[in-house]
Short mmCIF file of C-alpha atoms in Angstrom, two decimals:
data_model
loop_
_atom_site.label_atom_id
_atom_site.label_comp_id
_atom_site.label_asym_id
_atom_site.label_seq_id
_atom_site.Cartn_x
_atom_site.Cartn_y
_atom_site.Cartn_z
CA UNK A 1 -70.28 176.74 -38.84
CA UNK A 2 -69.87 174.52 -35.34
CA UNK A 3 -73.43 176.19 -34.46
CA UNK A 4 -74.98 174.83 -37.49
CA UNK A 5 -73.34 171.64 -37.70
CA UNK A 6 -73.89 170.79 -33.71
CA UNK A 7 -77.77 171.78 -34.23
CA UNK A 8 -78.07 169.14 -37.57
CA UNK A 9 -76.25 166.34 -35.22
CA UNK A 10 -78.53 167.43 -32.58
CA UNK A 11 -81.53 167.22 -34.95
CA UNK A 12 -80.66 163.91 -36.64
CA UNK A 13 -79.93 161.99 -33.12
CA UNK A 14 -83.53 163.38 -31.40
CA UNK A 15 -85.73 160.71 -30.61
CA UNK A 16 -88.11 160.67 -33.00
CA UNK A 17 -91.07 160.22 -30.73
CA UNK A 18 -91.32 161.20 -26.84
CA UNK A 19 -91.99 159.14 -23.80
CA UNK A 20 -95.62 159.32 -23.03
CA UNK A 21 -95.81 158.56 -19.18
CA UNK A 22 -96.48 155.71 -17.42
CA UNK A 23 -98.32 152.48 -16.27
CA UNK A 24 -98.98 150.12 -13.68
CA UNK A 25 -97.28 146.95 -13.73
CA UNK A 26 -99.93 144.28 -13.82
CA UNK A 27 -100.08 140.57 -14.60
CA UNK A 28 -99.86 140.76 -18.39
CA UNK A 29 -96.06 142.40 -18.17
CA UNK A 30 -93.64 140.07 -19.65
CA UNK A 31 -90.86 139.24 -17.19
CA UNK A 32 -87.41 137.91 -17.56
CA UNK A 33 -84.16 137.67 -16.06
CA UNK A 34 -80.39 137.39 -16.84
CA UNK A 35 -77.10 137.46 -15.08
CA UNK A 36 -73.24 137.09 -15.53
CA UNK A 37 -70.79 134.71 -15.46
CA UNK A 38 -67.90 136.96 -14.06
CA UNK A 39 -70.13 139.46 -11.48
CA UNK A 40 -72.51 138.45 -9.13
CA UNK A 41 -76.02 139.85 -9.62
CA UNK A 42 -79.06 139.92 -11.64
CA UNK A 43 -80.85 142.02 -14.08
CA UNK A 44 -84.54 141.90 -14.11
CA UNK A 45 -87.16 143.36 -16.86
CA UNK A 46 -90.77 143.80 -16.47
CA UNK A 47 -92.32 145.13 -20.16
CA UNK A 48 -95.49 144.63 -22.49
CA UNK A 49 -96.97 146.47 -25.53
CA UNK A 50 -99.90 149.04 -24.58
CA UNK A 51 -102.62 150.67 -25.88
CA UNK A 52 -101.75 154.59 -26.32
CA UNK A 53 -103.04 157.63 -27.65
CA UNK A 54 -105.00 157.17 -30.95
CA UNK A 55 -104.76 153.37 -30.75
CA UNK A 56 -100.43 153.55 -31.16
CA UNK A 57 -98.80 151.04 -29.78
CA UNK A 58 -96.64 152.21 -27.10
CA UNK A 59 -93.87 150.16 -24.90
CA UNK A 60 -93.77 150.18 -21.49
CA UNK A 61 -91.51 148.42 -19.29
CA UNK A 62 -89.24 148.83 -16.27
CA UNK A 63 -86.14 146.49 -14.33
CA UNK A 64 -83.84 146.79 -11.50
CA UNK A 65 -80.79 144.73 -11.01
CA UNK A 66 -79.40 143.04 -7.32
CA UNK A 67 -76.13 144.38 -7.78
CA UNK A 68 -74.80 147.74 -8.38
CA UNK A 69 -71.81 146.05 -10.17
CA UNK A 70 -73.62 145.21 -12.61
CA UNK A 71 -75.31 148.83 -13.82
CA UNK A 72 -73.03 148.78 -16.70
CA UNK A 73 -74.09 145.70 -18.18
CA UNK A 74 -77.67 146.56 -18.00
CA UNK A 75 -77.51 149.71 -19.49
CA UNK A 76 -75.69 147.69 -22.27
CA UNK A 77 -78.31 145.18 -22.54
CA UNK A 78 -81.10 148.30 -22.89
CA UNK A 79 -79.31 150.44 -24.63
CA UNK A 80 -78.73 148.28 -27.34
CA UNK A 81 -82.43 145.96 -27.08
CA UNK A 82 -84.50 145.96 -30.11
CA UNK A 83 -88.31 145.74 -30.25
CA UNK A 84 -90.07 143.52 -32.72
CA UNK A 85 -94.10 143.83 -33.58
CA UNK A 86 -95.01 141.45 -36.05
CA UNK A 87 -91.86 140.85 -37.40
CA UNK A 88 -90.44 144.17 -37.65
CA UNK A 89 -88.03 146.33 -35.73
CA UNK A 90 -90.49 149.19 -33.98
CA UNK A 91 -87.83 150.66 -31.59
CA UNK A 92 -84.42 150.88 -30.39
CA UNK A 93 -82.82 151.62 -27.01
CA UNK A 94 -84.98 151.23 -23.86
CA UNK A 95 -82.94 153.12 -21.55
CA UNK A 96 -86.60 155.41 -20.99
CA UNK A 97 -87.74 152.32 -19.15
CA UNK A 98 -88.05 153.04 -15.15
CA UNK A 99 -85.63 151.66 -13.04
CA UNK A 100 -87.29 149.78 -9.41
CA UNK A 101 -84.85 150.15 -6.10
CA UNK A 102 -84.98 146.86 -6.10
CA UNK A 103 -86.23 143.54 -7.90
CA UNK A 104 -88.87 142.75 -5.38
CA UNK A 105 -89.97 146.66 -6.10
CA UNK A 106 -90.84 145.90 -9.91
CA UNK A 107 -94.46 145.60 -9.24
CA UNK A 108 -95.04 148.55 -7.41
CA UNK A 109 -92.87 151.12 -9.58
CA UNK A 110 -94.79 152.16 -12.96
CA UNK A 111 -93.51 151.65 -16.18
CA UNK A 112 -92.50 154.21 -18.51
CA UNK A 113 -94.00 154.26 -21.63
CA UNK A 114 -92.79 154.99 -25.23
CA UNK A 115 -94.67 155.21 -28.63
CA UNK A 116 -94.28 153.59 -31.39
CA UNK A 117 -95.64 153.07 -35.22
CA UNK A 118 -96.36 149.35 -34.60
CA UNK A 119 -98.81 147.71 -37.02
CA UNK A 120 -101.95 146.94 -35.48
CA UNK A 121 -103.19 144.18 -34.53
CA UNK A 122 -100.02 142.90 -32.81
CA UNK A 123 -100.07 139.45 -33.24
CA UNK A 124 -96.32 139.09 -31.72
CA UNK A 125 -93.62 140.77 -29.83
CA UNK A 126 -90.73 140.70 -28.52
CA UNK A 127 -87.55 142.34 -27.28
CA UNK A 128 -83.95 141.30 -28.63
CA UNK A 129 -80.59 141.78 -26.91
CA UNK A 130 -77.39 140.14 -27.90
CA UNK A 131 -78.49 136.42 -27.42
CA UNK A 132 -81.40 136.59 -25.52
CA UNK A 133 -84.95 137.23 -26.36
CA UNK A 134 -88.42 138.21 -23.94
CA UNK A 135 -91.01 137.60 -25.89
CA UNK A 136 -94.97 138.62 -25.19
CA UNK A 137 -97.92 136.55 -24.54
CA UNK A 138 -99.94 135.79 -26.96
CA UNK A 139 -103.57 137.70 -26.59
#
């Protein structure tokens, strides 16, 4: 009975789709920054949709923070991050993005890549997390 009931919980939290490599940072990434009031440092996030496989829209991105006292809060801010295409909620949870040594790395460390079943054409993104929002260029 455990056996059966640990594979269904296993089964129902999968990731529905699998990370699909990576990419080279370039100059239409979407960056952004935060920080805290109570710890010094600073998260950074480098991200854009991509063209994958059959046309899908994948997700790439990647950050790196100043501070190792602040790892906690930005695995809070990707863990809980939403993606919106065109209005609606693609993907959840960006912990699969790659993390740089440091900020000034972000350029030169590729971005992991994720699927998604995005509408196409993607006429706007964006990435939510508590109150703050990066949002994608316009093409």
């Amino acid at each position: 009975m455990f056996r059966k009931t640990a594979l269904i919980l296993a089964l129902l939290t999968a990731p529905a789709m699998a990370q699909v490599g990576s990419i080279a940072v370039d100059d239409d990434f979407v960056r952004g920054s935060t920080g805290w009031q109570n710890t010094p440092g600073t998260f950074e996030l480098a991200w854009k949709p991509a063209s994958g496989p059959g046309g899908a829209v994948m997700i790439c991105g990647v950050w790196a923070i100043d501070n190792d006292a602040v790892i906690k809060g930005a695995h809070d801010i990707l863990g809980e991050a939403r993606v919106v295409i065109n209005d609606i909620v693609v993907l959840e949870n960006l912990l699969f993005f790659s993390r740089a040594g440091t900020r000034a790395a972000i350029d030169s460390t590729p971005a992991n890549c994720m699927p998604t079943a995005a509408p196409t054409p993607v006429r706007n993104a964006r990435i939510l997390f508590g109150d703050g929002t990066f949002r994608a260029k316009r093409r």
